[in-house]
Coordinates of C-alpha atoms and ligand atoms in Angstrom, one line a residue:
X1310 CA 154.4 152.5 210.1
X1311 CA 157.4 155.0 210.7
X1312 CA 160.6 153.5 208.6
X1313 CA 163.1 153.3 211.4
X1314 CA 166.8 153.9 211.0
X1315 CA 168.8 151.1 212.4
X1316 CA 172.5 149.6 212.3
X1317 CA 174.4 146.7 212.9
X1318 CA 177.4 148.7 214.3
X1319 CA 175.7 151.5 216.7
X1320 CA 173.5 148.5 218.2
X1321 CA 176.8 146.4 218.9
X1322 CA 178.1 149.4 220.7
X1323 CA 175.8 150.2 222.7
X1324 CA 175.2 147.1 223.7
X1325 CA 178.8 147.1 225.4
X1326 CA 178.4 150.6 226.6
X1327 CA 175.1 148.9 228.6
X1328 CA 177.2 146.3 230.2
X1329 CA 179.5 148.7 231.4
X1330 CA 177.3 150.8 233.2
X1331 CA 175.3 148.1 234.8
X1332 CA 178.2 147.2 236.5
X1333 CA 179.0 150.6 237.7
X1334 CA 178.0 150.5 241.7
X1335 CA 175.8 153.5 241.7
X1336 CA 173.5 152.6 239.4
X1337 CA 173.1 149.0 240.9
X1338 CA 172.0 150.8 243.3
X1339 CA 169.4 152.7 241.8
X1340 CA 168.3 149.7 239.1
X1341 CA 167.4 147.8 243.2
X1342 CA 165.0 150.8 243.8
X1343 CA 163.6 150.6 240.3
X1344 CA 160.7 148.4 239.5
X1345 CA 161.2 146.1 236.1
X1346 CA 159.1 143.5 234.5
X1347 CA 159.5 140.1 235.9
X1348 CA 160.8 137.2 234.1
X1349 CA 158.7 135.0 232.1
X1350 CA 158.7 132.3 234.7
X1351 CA 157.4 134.3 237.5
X1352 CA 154.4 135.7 235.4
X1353 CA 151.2 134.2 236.8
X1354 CA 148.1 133.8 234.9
X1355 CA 144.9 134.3 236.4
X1356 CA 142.5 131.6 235.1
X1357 CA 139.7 133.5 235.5
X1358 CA 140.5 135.7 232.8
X1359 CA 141.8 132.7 230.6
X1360 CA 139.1 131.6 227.9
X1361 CA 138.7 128.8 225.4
X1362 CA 137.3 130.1 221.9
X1363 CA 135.0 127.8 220.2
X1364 CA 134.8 128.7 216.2
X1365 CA 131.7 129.1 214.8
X1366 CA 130.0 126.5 212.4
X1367 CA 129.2 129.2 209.4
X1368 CA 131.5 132.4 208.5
X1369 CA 129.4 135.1 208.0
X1370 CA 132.1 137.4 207.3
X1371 CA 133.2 137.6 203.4
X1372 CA 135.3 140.7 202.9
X1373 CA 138.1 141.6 205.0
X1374 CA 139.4 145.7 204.8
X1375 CA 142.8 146.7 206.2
X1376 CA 144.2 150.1 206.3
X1377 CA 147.9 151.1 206.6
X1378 CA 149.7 154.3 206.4
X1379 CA 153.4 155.1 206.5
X1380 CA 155.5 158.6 206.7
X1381 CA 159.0 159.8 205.6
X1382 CA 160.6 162.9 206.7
X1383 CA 162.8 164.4 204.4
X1384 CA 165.1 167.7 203.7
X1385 CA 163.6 170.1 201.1
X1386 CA 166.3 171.3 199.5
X1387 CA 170.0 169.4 200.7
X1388 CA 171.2 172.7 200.9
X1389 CA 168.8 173.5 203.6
X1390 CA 168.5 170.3 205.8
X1391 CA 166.7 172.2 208.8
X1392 CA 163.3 172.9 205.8
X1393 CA 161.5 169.2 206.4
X1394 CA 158.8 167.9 204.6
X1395 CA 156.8 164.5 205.5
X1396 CA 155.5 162.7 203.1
X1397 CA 152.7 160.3 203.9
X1398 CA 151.1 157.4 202.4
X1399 CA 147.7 155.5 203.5
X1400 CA 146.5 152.5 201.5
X1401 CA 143.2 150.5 202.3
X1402 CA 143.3 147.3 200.8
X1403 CA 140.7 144.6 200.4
X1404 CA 140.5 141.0 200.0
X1405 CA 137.5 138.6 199.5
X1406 CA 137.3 135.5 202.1
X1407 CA 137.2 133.2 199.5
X1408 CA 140.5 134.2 197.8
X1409 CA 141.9 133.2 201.4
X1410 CA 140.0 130.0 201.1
X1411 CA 141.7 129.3 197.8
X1412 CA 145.2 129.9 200.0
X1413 CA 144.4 128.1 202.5
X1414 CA 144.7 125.0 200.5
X1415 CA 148.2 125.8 200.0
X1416 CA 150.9 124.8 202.3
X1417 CA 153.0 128.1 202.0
X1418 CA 151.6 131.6 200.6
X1419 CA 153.5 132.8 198.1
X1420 CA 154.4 136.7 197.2
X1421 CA 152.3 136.3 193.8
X1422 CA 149.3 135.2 195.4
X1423 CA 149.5 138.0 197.6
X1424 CA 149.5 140.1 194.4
X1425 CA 146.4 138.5 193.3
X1426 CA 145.0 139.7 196.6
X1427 CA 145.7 143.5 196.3
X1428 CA 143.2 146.0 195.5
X1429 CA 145.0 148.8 197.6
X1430 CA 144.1 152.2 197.2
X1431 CA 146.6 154.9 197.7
X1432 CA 146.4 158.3 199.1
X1433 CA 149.5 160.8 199.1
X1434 CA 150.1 163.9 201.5
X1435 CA 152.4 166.2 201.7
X1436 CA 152.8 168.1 205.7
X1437 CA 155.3 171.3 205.9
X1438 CA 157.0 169.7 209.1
X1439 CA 159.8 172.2 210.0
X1440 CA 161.0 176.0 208.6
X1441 CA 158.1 175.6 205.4
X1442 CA 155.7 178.4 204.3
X1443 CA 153.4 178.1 201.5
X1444 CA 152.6 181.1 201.3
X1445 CA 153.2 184.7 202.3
X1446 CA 151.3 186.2 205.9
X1447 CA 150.6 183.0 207.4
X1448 CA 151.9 181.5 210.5
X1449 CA 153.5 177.8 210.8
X1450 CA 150.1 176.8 212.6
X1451 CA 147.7 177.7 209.8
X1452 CA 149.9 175.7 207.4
X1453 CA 149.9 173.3 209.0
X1454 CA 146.0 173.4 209.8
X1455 CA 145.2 173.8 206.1
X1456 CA 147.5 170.8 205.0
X1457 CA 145.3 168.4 207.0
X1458 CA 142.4 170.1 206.4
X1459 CA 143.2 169.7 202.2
X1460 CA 144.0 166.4 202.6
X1461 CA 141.0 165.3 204.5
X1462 CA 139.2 167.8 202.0
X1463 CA 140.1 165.1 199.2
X1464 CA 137.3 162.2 197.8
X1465 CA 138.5 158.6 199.3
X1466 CA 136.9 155.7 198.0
X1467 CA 133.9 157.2 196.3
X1468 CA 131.8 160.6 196.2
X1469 CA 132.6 162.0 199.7
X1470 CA 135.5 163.7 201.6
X1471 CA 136.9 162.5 204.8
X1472 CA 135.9 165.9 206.0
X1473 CA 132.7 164.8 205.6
X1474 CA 133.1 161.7 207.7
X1475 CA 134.6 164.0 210.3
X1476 CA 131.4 166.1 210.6
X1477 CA 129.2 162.6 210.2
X1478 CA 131.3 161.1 212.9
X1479 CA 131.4 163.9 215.4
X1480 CA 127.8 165.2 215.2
X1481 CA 126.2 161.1 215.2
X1482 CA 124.4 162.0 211.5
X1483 CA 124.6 158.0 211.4
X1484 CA 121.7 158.0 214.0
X1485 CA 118.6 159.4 212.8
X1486 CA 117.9 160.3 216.4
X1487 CA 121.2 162.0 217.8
X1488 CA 120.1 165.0 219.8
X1489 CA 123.8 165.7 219.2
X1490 CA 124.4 169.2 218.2
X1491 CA 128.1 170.9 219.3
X1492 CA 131.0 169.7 219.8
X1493 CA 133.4 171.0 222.4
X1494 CA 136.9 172.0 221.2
X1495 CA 139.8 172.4 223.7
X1496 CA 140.9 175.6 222.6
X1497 CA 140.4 178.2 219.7
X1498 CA 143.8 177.6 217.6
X1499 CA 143.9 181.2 217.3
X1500 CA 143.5 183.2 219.9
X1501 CA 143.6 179.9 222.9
X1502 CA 140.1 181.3 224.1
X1503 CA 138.9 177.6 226.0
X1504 CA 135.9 175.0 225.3
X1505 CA 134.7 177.0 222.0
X1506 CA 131.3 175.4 221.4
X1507 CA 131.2 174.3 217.4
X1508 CA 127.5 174.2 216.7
X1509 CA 126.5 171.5 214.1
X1510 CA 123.9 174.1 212.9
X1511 CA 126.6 176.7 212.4
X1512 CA 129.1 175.2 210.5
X1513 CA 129.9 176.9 207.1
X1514 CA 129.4 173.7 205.0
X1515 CA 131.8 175.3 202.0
X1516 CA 135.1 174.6 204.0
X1517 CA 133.2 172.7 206.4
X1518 CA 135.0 175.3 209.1
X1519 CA 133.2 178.2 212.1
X1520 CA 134.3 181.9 213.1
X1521 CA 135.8 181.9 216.2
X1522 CA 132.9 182.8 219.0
X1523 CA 135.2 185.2 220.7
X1524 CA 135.2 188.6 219.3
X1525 CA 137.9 190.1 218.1
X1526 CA 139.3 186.7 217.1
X1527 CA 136.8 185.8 214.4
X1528 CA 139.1 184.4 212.8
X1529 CA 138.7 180.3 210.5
X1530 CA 138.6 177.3 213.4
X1531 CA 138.4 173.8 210.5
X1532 CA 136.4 170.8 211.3
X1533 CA 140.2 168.5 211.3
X1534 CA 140.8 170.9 215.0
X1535 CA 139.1 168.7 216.9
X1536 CA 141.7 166.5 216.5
X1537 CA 143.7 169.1 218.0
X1538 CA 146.8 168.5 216.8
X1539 CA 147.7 172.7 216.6
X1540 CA 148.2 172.3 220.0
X1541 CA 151.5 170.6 219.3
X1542 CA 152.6 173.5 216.6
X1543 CA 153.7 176.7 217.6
X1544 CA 152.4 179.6 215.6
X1545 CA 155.7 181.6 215.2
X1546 CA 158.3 180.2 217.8
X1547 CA 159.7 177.2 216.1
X1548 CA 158.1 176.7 212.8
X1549 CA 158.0 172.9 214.2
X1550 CA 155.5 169.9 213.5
X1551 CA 157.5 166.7 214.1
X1552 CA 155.7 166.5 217.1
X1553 CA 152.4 165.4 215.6
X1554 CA 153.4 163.1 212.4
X1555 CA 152.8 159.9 214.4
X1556 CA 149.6 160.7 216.0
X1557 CA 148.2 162.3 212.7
X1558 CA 149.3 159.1 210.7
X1559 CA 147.7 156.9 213.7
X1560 CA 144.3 158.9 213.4
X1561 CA 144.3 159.4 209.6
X1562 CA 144.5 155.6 209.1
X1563 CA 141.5 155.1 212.3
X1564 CA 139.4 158.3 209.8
X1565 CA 140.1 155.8 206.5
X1566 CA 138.5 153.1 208.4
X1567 CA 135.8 154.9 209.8
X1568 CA 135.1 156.6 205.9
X1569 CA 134.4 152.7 204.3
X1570 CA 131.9 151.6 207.7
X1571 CA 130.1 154.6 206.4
X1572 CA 130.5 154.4 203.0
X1573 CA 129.0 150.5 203.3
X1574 CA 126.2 151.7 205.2
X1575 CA 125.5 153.8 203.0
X1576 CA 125.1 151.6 200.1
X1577 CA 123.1 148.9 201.9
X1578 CA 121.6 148.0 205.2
X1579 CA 123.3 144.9 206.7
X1580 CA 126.4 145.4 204.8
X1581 CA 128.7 146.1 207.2
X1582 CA 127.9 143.3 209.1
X1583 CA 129.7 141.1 206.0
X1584 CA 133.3 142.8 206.6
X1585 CA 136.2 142.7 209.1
X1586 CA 138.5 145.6 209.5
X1587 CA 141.7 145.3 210.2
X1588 CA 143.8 147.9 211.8
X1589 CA 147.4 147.8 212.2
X1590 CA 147.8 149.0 215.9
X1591 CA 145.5 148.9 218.9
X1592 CA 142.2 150.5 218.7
X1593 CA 142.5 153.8 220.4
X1594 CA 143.5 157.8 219.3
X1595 CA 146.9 158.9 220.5
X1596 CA 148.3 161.6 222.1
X1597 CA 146.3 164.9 221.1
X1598 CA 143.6 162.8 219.6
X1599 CA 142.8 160.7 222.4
X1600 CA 139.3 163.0 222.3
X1601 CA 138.2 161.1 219.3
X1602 CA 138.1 158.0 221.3
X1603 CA 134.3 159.3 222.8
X1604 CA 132.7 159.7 218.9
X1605 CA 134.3 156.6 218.3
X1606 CA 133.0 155.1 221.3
X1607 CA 129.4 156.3 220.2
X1608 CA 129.4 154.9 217.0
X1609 CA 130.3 151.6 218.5
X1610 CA 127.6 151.2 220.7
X1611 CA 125.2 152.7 218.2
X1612 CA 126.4 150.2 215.4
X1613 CA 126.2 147.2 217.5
X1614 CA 122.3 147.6 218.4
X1615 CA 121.1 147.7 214.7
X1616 CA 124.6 145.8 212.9
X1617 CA 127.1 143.8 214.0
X1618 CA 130.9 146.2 213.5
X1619 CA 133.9 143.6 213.4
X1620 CA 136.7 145.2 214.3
X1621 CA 140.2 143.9 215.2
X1622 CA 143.4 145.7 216.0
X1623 CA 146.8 144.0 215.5
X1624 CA 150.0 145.2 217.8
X1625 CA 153.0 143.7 215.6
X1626 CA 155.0 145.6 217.9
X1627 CA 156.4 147.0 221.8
X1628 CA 155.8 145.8 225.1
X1629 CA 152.4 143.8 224.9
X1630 CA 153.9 142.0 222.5
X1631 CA 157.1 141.4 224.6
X1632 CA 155.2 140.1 226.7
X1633 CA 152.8 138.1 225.0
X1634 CA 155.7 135.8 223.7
X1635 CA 157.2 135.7 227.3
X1636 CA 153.9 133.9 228.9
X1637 CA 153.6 132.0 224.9
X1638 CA 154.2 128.3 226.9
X1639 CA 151.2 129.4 229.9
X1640 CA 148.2 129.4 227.4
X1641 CA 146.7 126.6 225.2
X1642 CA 146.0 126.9 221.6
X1643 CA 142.6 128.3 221.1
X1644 CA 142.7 130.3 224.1
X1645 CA 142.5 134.2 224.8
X1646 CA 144.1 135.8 227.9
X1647 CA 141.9 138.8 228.5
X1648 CA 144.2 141.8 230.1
X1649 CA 142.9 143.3 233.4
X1650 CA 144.6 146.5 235.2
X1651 CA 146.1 144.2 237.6
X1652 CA 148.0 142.1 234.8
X1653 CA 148.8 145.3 232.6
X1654 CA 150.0 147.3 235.3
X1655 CA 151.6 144.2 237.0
X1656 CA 153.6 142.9 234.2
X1657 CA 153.8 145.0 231.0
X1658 CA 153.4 148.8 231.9
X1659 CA 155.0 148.5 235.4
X1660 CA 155.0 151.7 237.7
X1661 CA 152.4 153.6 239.9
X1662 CA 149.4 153.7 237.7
X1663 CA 147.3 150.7 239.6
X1664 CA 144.4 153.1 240.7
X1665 CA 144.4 154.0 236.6
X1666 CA 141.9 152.5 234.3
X1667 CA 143.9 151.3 231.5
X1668 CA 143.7 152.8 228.5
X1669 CA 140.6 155.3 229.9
X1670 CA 141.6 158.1 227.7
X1671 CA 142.6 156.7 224.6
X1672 CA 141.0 153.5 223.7
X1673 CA 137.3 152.5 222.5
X1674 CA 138.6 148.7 222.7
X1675 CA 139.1 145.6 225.4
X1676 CA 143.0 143.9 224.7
X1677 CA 143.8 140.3 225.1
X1678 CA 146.3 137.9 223.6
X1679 CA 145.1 135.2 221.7
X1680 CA 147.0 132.0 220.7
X1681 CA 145.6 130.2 218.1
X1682 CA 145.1 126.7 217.0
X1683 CA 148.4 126.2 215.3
X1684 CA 150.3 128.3 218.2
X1685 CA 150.7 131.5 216.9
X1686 CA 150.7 134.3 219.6
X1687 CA 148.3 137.9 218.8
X1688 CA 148.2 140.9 220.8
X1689 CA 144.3 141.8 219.4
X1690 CA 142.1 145.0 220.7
X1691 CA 138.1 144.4 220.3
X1692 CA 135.7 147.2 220.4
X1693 CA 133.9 147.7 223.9
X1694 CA 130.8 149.3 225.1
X1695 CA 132.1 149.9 228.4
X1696 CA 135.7 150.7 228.1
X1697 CA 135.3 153.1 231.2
X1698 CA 135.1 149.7 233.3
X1699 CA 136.0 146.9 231.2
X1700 CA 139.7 146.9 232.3
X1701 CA 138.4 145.9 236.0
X1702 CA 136.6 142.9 235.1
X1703 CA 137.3 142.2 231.3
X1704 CA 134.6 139.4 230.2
X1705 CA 134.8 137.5 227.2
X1706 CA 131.2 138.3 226.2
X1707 CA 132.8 142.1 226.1
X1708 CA 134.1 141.8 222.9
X1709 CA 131.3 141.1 220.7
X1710 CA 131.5 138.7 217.8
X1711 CA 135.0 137.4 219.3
X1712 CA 134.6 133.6 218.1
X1713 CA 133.9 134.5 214.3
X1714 CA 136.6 137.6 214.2
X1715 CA 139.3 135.2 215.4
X1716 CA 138.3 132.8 212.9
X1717 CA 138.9 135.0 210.8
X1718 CA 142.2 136.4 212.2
X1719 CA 143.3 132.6 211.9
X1720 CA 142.7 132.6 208.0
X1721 CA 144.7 135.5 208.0
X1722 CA 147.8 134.4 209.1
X1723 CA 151.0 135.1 207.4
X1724 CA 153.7 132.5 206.8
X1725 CA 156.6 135.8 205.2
X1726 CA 156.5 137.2 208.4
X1727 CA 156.3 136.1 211.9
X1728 CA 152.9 136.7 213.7
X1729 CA 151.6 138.8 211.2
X1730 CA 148.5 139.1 209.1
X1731 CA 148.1 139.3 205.6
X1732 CA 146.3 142.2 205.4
X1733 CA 148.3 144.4 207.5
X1734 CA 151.7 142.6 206.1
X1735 CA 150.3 143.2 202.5
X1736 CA 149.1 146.8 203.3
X1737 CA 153.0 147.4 204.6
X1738 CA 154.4 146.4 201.6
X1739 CA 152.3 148.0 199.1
X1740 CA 152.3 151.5 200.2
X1741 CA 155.6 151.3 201.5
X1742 CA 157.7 154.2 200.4
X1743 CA 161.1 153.3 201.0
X1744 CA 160.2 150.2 198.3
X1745 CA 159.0 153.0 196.1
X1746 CA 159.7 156.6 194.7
X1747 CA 163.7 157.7 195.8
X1748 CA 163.8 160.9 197.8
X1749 CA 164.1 163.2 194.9
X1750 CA 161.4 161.7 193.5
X1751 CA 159.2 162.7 196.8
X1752 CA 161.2 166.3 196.7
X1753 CA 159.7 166.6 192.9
X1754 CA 156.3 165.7 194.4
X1755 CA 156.5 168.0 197.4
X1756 CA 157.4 171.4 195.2
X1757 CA 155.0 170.2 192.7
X1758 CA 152.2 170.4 195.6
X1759 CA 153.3 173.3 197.1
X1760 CA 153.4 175.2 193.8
X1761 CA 156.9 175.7 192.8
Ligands
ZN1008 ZN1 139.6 182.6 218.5

């Protein structure tokens, strides 16, 4: 979650300077032409797409995982304000169903039994975002490259590197019969030769990196490329990387998640099954690492012949969930509203995508608001098989395991903060660094990691 900068006085005046132009003729005029959501009362519901959830007798799920991360930008030196840094923090926490149980009993959750709940783990990174070199004869891009690539290079949570879960991810090693054996990558982040074909077999396991195919290029292309974030970084122009901190933060947290479901299969067949992760955000890659959504998709449908994978993203934020407390009143408690194209695109993303397949490019997952038994609203993403098609005639027996996961979700509910979840409230505060170390505390860190 990116901190964001806000203020009583700035809001108040542009709230007047709003006013002002609305009344200005002209743009009248042009808001007529424009097409805006409509207002909560003219929002219809299609019943169709309107089902009751029944809870399951038995709750087979007994651990529940979230993941968070968090970034800060800040100046290097004061001195030099256009030298950023970002400083990023990702936490997976975990909490056993029963300790929930014990809460549940409780008419209000209190901040010290939400300590007894946290196991979090903590990760730190460091990115050179803007006018950094680490060292000498290197371009902005290869910085930036190896950052990520160090940092996924690290051991989370056990013996193995999220490098490692990369590989395992891209080339299906889950599935003992993958034929799978290149990936595809956009573009060689050196010399911007096209479709550079990585092959599995010829990957240099040491840094877990290939030689560029072309020749006279050669030159290192890294495992973390395929999330193709480089493409956002020019090499000399304008030593820049804002660009990419959101979607690398969005993806890093989706890799942590993706590091425990193999690390618990690992351990033990049937596992998996036991636990519920819980993302903060849809279910989809962003932006330059939309691409990851296919390997994701794979592991999905690959998971749910053998295990069960229960999976539940949680928008605490923007326009779905605008909209989900507009239409609040139309839906009973215990039901889901499953979201079609024709509702999104009607509604909530207005504009002249209606021939588009929502979401197509980007997400592994089938979106629907839920409101629960004691009225609490939920904008939730499942994982689908069939995300190519499921946005044309969503079914309820799409999103597998839907009954016990918003069971689950309903255990997890929050009474600090409105609509959220524990986990993802919990995982906030904990790894939140504006709670935590004072900028000059994270300018110590930085120089100490960039070896000065
Ligand atoms: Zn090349």
């Amino acid at each position: 979650m990116s901190s964001e900068y806000t203020n009583n006085s700035f809001e108040q005046g542009s709230r007047i300077s709003h006013s002002y132009i609305i009344n200005d003729e002209e743009v009248k005029q042009y808001l007529n032409n424009c097409e805006i959501p409509v207002e909560a009362e003219d929002v219809e519901l299609n019943d169709a797409l309107k089902c009751d959830i029944v809870y399951p007798e038995k709750n087979t799920i007994e651990f529940i995982v979230a993941v968070d991360g968090e970034s800060t930008t800040i100046p290097v030196k004061k001195s030099f304000p256009s030298s950023l840094i970002t400083f990023f923090q990702f936490g997976s926490l975990l909490i056993k169903g029963s300790d929930l149980d014990e809460m549940e009993k409780k008419p209000f959750v209190s901040p010290s039994d939400i300590n007894k709940l946290k196991k979090i783990e903590r990760e730190k990174f460091v990115l050179p975002t803007k006018n950094v070199a680490l060292k000498k004869d290197i371009d902005f891009r290869t910085t930036v490259r190896e950052a990520i690539q160090e940092f996924y290079k690290k051991k989370h949570s056990g013996k193995t590197s999220i490098l490692e879960t990369l590989y395992w991810l891209i080339f299906e090693q889950y599935n003992p019969t993958s034929a799978k054996s290149n990936y595809k990558l956009s573009q060689c982040p050196h010399c911007g030769t096209n479709n550079i074909l990585l092959e599995k077999d010829k990957m240099d396991f040491k840094n877990y990196s290939w030689k560029c195919t072309k020749i006279n290029c050669e030159k290192e292309i890294l495992i973390t490329d395929v999330l193709r974030l480089f493409e956002k970084v020019d090499k000399v122009e304008n030593a820049d990387a804002s660009g990419i901190i959101t979607y690398l933060e969005k993806a890093t947290e989706s890799f942590f998640m993706i590091h425990t479901i193999k690390s618990l299969i690992e351990i033990q067949d049937g596992l998996v099954d036991r636990f519920l992760f819980v993302k903060d955000g849809p279910l989809s890659f962003g932006g330059e690492t939309a691409n990851m959504h296919k390997p994701m998709q794979a592991l999905i449908t690959y998971l749910n012949q053998n295990n069960r994978i229960n999976l539940v993203g949680v928008e605490t934020s923007g326009a779905f969930v605008d909209h989900a407390r507009q239409i609040k009143d139309k839906l009973d408690p215990g039901q889901v509203f499953l979201l079609n194209n024709e509702h999104i695109y009607t509604y909530i993303q207005v504009g002249n995508h209606k021939e588009q397949q929502y979401g197509s490019t980007s997400y592994y997952s089938g979106k629907f608001i839920y409101k629960s038994f004691d009225k609490r609203v939920y904008v939730l993403t499942i994982p689908v098989e069939n995300h190519n098609t499921y946005y044309n005639q969503p079914e309820i027996d799409d999103l597998k395991n839907i009954q016990e996961i918003l069971m689950n979700i309903d255990k997890l509910r929050c009474d600090i903060y409105e609509n959220a979840l524990i986990p993802v409230a919990v995982a906030n505060k904990l790894i939140s660094l504006t709670n935590h170390p004072s900028s000059n505390i994270l300018e110590r860190f930085a120089k100490k990691s960039m070896g000065r």
